[in-house]
Coordinates of C-alpha atoms (C1' of nucleotides) in Angstrom, one line a residue:
Chain A
M1 CA 0.0 0.0 0.0
N2 CA 1.2 3.5 -0.7
A3 CA 1.3 5.7 2.3
P4 CA -0.9 8.8 1.8
P5 CA 1.1 11.9 0.9
R6 CA 2.2 14.2 3.7
M7 CA 0.4 17.4 4.0
T8 CA 3.2 19.9 3.7
R9 CA 2.9 23.6 3.2
Q10 CA 4.2 23.2 -0.3
R11 CA 1.8 20.5 -1.3
T12 CA -1.1 22.5 0.0
A13 CA 0.1 25.6 -1.9
V14 CA 0.4 23.7 -5.2
A15 CA -3.0 22.1 -4.7
D16 CA -4.6 25.5 -3.9
A17 CA -3.1 27.2 -6.9
L18 CA -4.4 24.4 -9.1
A19 CA -7.8 24.7 -7.5
D20 CA -8.0 28.4 -8.3
L21 CA -6.6 28.3 -11.8
A22 CA -9.1 27.0 -14.3
D23 CA -6.6 26.6 -17.2
F24 CA -3.8 24.3 -18.2
R25 CA -0.5 25.7 -16.8
S26 CA 3.1 24.5 -17.1
A27 CA 5.1 23.6 -14.0
Q28 CA 7.1 26.8 -14.4
Q29 CA 4.0 29.0 -14.7
L30 CA 2.6 27.5 -11.5
H31 CA 5.9 28.0 -9.8
E32 CA 5.7 31.7 -10.8
V33 CA 2.1 31.9 -9.6
L34 CA 3.1 30.5 -6.2
R35 CA 6.0 32.9 -6.0
S36 CA 3.8 35.9 -6.7
R37 CA 1.3 34.7 -4.1
G38 CA 4.0 34.6 -1.5
D39 CA 3.7 30.8 -1.2
S40 CA 7.1 30.3 -2.6
V41 CA 8.0 26.7 -3.4
G42 CA 11.1 25.2 -4.9
L43 CA 10.8 24.5 -8.6
A44 CA 11.9 20.9 -8.2
T45 CA 9.2 20.5 -5.6
V46 CA 6.6 21.9 -7.9
Y47 CA 7.6 19.3 -10.5
R48 CA 7.6 16.5 -8.0
T49 CA 4.2 17.5 -6.6
L50 CA 2.6 17.8 -10.0
Q51 CA 3.9 14.4 -10.9
A52 CA 2.5 12.9 -7.8
L53 CA -0.9 14.6 -8.3
A54 CA -0.9 13.4 -11.9
E55 CA -0.2 9.9 -10.9
A56 CA -3.0 10.0 -8.3
R57 CA -5.2 11.2 -11.2
E58 CA -6.0 14.4 -9.3
V59 CA -4.8 16.5 -12.2
D60 CA -4.8 16.0 -16.0
V61 CA -1.6 16.4 -17.9
L62 CA -1.1 17.1 -21.6
R63 CA 1.7 18.3 -23.8
N64 CA 1.5 21.5 -25.7
E65 CA 2.8 21.8 -29.2
D66 CA 6.3 22.6 -27.8
G67 CA 6.3 19.4 -25.9
E68 CA 6.0 21.1 -22.5
S69 CA 3.7 19.4 -19.9
L70 CA 0.7 21.4 -18.8
Y71 CA -1.3 20.6 -15.7
R72 CA -4.9 21.2 -14.7
R73 CA -7.3 20.2 -12.0
C74 CA -10.3 19.0 -14.1
A75 CA -13.9 19.1 -12.9
R76 CA -14.7 15.7 -14.0
R77 CA -12.6 12.8 -13.0
E78 CA -13.8 10.5 -15.7
H79 CA -12.1 10.3 -19.0
H80 CA -12.6 13.3 -21.3
H81 CA -10.9 15.6 -23.8
H82 CA -10.0 19.2 -24.0
L83 CA -10.3 22.3 -26.1
V84 CA -7.3 24.4 -25.1
C85 CA -6.3 27.9 -26.0
R86 CA -2.8 28.0 -27.4
G87 CA -2.3 31.5 -26.0
C88 CA -3.6 31.4 -22.4
G89 CA -4.4 27.8 -21.7
R90 CA -8.1 28.5 -21.2
T91 CA -9.8 25.1 -21.3
V92 CA -13.1 23.7 -22.1
E93 CA -13.8 20.0 -21.2
I94 CA -15.4 18.1 -24.0
D95 CA -16.8 14.7 -24.6
G96 CA -15.0 12.6 -27.1
P97 CA -18.0 11.2 -29.0
T98 CA -17.3 7.7 -30.0
V99 CA -13.6 8.0 -29.9
E100 CA -13.1 5.6 -27.1
S101 CA -14.6 2.5 -28.6
W102 CA -13.4 3.5 -32.1
A103 CA -9.9 3.6 -30.7
S104 CA -9.8 0.1 -29.3
T105 CA -11.7 -1.3 -32.3
V106 CA -9.2 0.1 -34.8
G107 CA -6.3 -1.0 -32.6
A108 CA -7.6 -4.6 -32.2
A109 CA -8.2 -4.8 -35.9
H110 CA -4.5 -4.3 -36.5
G111 CA -3.3 -6.6 -33.7
F112 CA -2.4 -3.9 -31.3
E113 CA -3.1 -4.1 -27.6
D114 CA -3.2 -1.7 -24.6
I115 CA -4.6 0.9 -26.9
D116 CA -4.4 4.5 -25.6
H117 CA -5.5 7.5 -27.5
T118 CA -4.7 11.2 -27.6
V119 CA -7.5 13.5 -28.7
E120 CA -7.1 17.1 -27.9
L121 CA -8.2 20.3 -29.7
W122 CA -6.1 23.4 -29.8
G123 CA -7.3 26.8 -30.8
T124 CA -7.2 30.5 -30.0
C125 CA -9.9 31.8 -27.7
A126 CA -11.7 35.1 -28.2
D127 CA -9.7 37.0 -25.7
C128 CA -6.3 35.9 -27.1
R129 CA -7.4 37.0 -30.5
S130 CA -8.4 40.6 -29.7
Chain B
M1 CA 9.9 32.5 -53.0
N2 CA 11.9 29.9 -51.2
A3 CA 14.7 28.4 -53.1
P4 CA 14.4 24.7 -53.6
P5 CA 16.6 22.7 -51.2
R6 CA 20.1 21.7 -52.4
M7 CA 20.6 18.1 -53.1
T8 CA 23.5 17.2 -50.8
R9 CA 24.7 13.8 -49.9
Q10 CA 23.3 14.2 -46.4
R11 CA 19.9 15.2 -47.5
T12 CA 19.7 12.3 -49.9
A13 CA 20.8 9.9 -47.2
V14 CA 18.1 11.1 -44.8
A15 CA 15.5 11.0 -47.4
D16 CA 16.5 7.5 -48.4
A17 CA 16.5 6.2 -44.9
L18 CA 13.0 7.6 -44.4
A19 CA 11.9 6.1 -47.6
D20 CA 13.0 2.6 -46.5
L21 CA 11.8 2.8 -42.9
A22 CA 8.1 2.4 -42.6
D23 CA 7.8 3.4 -39.0
F24 CA 8.0 6.5 -36.9
R25 CA 11.6 7.1 -35.8
S26 CA 13.3 9.8 -33.7
A27 CA 16.0 12.0 -35.1
Q28 CA 18.6 10.1 -33.0
Q29 CA 17.4 6.7 -34.2
L30 CA 17.6 7.9 -37.8
H31 CA 21.1 9.3 -37.1
E32 CA 22.1 5.8 -35.8
V33 CA 20.5 4.1 -38.8
L34 CA 22.5 6.4 -41.2
R35 CA 25.7 5.7 -39.3
S36 CA 25.3 2.0 -39.5
R37 CA 24.6 2.2 -43.2
G38 CA 27.8 4.0 -43.7
D39 CA 26.0 7.2 -44.8
S40 CA 27.2 9.1 -41.7
V41 CA 25.6 12.4 -41.2
G42 CA 26.0 14.9 -38.4
L43 CA 23.3 14.8 -35.8
A44 CA 22.6 18.5 -36.1
T45 CA 22.1 18.0 -39.8
V46 CA 19.7 15.2 -39.3
Y47 CA 17.7 17.5 -37.1
R48 CA 17.8 20.3 -39.5
T49 CA 16.9 18.1 -42.5
L50 CA 14.0 16.5 -40.7
Q51 CA 12.7 19.9 -39.7
A52 CA 12.9 21.0 -43.3
L53 CA 11.2 17.9 -44.6
A54 CA 8.5 18.4 -42.0
E55 CA 8.0 22.0 -43.0
A56 CA 7.7 20.9 -46.6
R57 CA 5.1 18.4 -45.4
E58 CA 7.2 15.6 -46.9
V59 CA 7.2 13.8 -43.5
D60 CA 4.8 13.6 -40.6
V61 CA 5.9 14.5 -37.1
L62 CA 4.4 13.5 -33.9
R63 CA 5.4 13.4 -30.2
N64 CA 5.7 10.2 -28.3
E65 CA 4.7 10.0 -24.7
D66 CA 8.1 11.2 -23.6
G67 CA 7.8 14.3 -25.7
E68 CA 10.3 13.2 -28.3
S69 CA 9.6 14.0 -31.9
L70 CA 9.1 11.1 -34.2
Y71 CA 9.3 11.3 -38.0
R72 CA 7.9 9.2 -40.8
R73 CA 7.4 9.5 -44.5
C74 CA 3.7 8.7 -44.9
A75 CA 2.1 7.2 -47.9
R76 CA -0.7 9.6 -48.2
R77 CA -0.1 13.2 -48.1
E78 CA -3.6 14.2 -47.1
H79 CA -4.4 14.6 -43.5
H80 CA -4.8 11.4 -41.6
H81 CA -4.1 9.8 -38.2
H82 CA -1.9 7.0 -36.9
L83 CA -1.9 3.9 -34.8
V84 CA 1.7 3.7 -33.5
C85 CA 3.4 0.9 -31.6
R86 CA 5.0 2.3 -28.4
G87 CA 7.7 -0.3 -28.7
C88 CA 9.0 -0.2 -32.2
G89 CA 7.2 2.7 -33.9
R90 CA 5.4 0.4 -36.3
T91 CA 2.7 2.5 -37.8
V92 CA -0.7 2.0 -39.4
E93 CA -2.3 5.0 -41.1
I94 CA -5.9 5.4 -40.2
D95 CA -8.8 7.7 -41.1
G96 CA -10.1 9.9 -38.5
P97 CA -13.8 9.3 -39.0
T98 CA -15.7 12.5 -38.4
V99 CA -13.0 14.0 -36.2
E100 CA -12.2 16.9 -38.6
S101 CA -15.5 18.5 -38.8
W102 CA -16.3 17.6 -35.2
A103 CA -13.2 19.5 -34.1
S104 CA -14.0 22.8 -35.8
T105 CA -17.6 22.6 -34.8
V106 CA -16.8 22.2 -31.2
G107 CA -14.1 24.8 -31.4
A108 CA -16.4 27.4 -33.0
A109 CA -19.1 26.6 -30.5
H110 CA -16.8 27.9 -27.8
G111 CA -15.5 30.9 -29.6
F112 CA -12.2 29.4 -30.5
E113 CA -10.6 29.8 -33.9
D114 CA -7.7 28.3 -35.8
I115 CA -8.7 24.9 -34.5
D116 CA -6.1 22.2 -34.8
H117 CA -6.5 18.7 -33.4
T118 CA -4.4 15.9 -32.2
V119 CA -5.7 12.4 -32.7
E120 CA -3.3 9.6 -32.4
L121 CA -3.6 6.0 -31.2
W122 CA -0.8 4.3 -29.2
G123 CA -0.6 0.6 -28.6
T124 CA 1.7 -2.4 -28.5
C125 CA 1.9 -4.4 -31.7
A126 CA 1.9 -8.2 -31.8
D127 CA 5.7 -8.5 -32.3
C128 CA 6.6 -6.2 -29.4
R129 CA 4.3 -8.2 -27.2
S130 CA 5.8 -11.6 -27.7
Chain C
dA1 C1' 32.3 32.6 -57.4
dT2 C1' 28.4 32.6 -53.7
dG3 C1' 26.1 31.5 -50.2
dC4 C1' 23.4 27.5 -48.6
dG5 C1' 24.4 23.2 -46.1
dT6 C1' 27.4 20.8 -42.8
dG7 C1' 30.0 19.3 -38.7
dC8 C1' 31.3 20.1 -34.1
dA9 C1' 30.9 21.8 -29.9
dA10 C1' 28.8 25.0 -27.0
dA11 C1' 24.3 26.7 -25.6
dC12 C1' 19.5 25.8 -24.3
dG13 C1' 15.4 24.8 -21.7
dA14 C1' 12.5 21.7 -19.6
dT15 C1' 12.7 18.2 -16.4
dT16 C1' 15.2 15.0 -13.1
dT17 C1' 18.1 13.7 -9.5
dG18 C1' 21.7 13.5 -5.5
dC19 C1' 22.2 14.9 -1.1
dA20 C1' 22.0 17.2 3.4
dG21 C1' 18.8 19.2 6.4
dC22 C1' 13.8 19.9 7.8
dC23 C1' 9.3 18.7 9.8
dG24 C1' 4.8 16.1 9.6
dG25 C1' 2.8 12.2 11.8
Chain D
dC1 C1' 12.2 10.1 16.5
dC2 C1' 12.1 8.7 11.5
dG3 C1' 11.5 8.7 6.9
dG4 C1' 9.3 11.1 3.6
dC5 C1' 9.7 16.2 1.7
dT6 C1' 12.3 20.1 0.5
dG7 C1' 15.6 23.2 -1.6
dC8 C1' 19.5 23.9 -4.2
dA9 C1' 22.6 22.9 -7.5
dA10 C1' 24.4 19.7 -10.6
dA11 C1' 23.2 16.4 -14.0
dT12 C1' 20.2 14.7 -18.1
dC13 C1' 18.6 14.8 -22.5
dG14 C1' 16.5 16.1 -26.7
dT15 C1' 17.1 19.8 -29.6
dT16 C1' 19.0 24.3 -31.3
dT17 C1' 22.6 27.4 -32.6
dG18 C1' 27.2 29.9 -33.6
dC19 C1' 30.8 29.7 -36.6
dA20 C1' 34.3 28.4 -39.9
dC21 C1' 34.6 25.6 -43.9
dG22 C1' 33.0 22.8 -48.0
dC23 C1' 30.3 21.9 -51.9
dA24 C1' 26.1 22.3 -55.0
dT25 C1' 24.6 25.4 -58.2

DNA sequence: ATGCGTGCAAACGATTTGCAGCCGG
DNA sequence: CCGGCTGCAAATCGTTTGCACGCAT
């Protein structure tokens, strides 16, 4: 059994920041947010905490077009997809229509197993356009 | 107007390697393939060439789960998706069903523009499983 | 000739990790 | 008190870039 994570000041700070922010943010951006809030936390700790949260499925992770990891505390815990603004990270949770079953069907048809799929939408939101 | 690329030994070597290989490969893997073939090419040149080929849409690029870029010379030039083996990069080109229109519809519905989408399937092929 | 293309090594930027000290349970 | 957490700095690692030289055109 994994011991539950310790409630440290830093972990709380990161969790709080994620709870407030509604958009996908990089570890570095979160680190900056924390710093400006006064809840300064070491960058390495931010990375470690986000990794832990992601593993515990408490936050969603995805990679932007530059390959950076972005994190976000999503409303629904079930599997879903996102429409993310390239500029500010603003996010809209969306339902992948039939994607799920389609994915495993196609995969199986070609002899592949453990099928996983990536379905994300990127765009520019109204604010970032003006 | 952009001048057409010069036909150098290195560019030819990279293009040939891509033509032979059917699977998605990283720049470093290609560099190694070239080396073992005897067509040694500088790693930086491999990166630069792949970048150029990608820009010219002669090869497809996608990021694996580690954020590395993988390249492949796809059969069809039109937009399509892939089912890629996590182990060996073996690839099957697939049609995204209604994804395209679905993407822009959803995007527009939320006030987003310049919608782009990522739809890729990852799995383990029969060979990599045995 | 001309300047794009190359190789090499240094520079980069995001992320990870080693290690000594701290503090939550 | 004890071992997981932290912070910091050093180490990774894929990828990019500066620069002097070579070669395709």
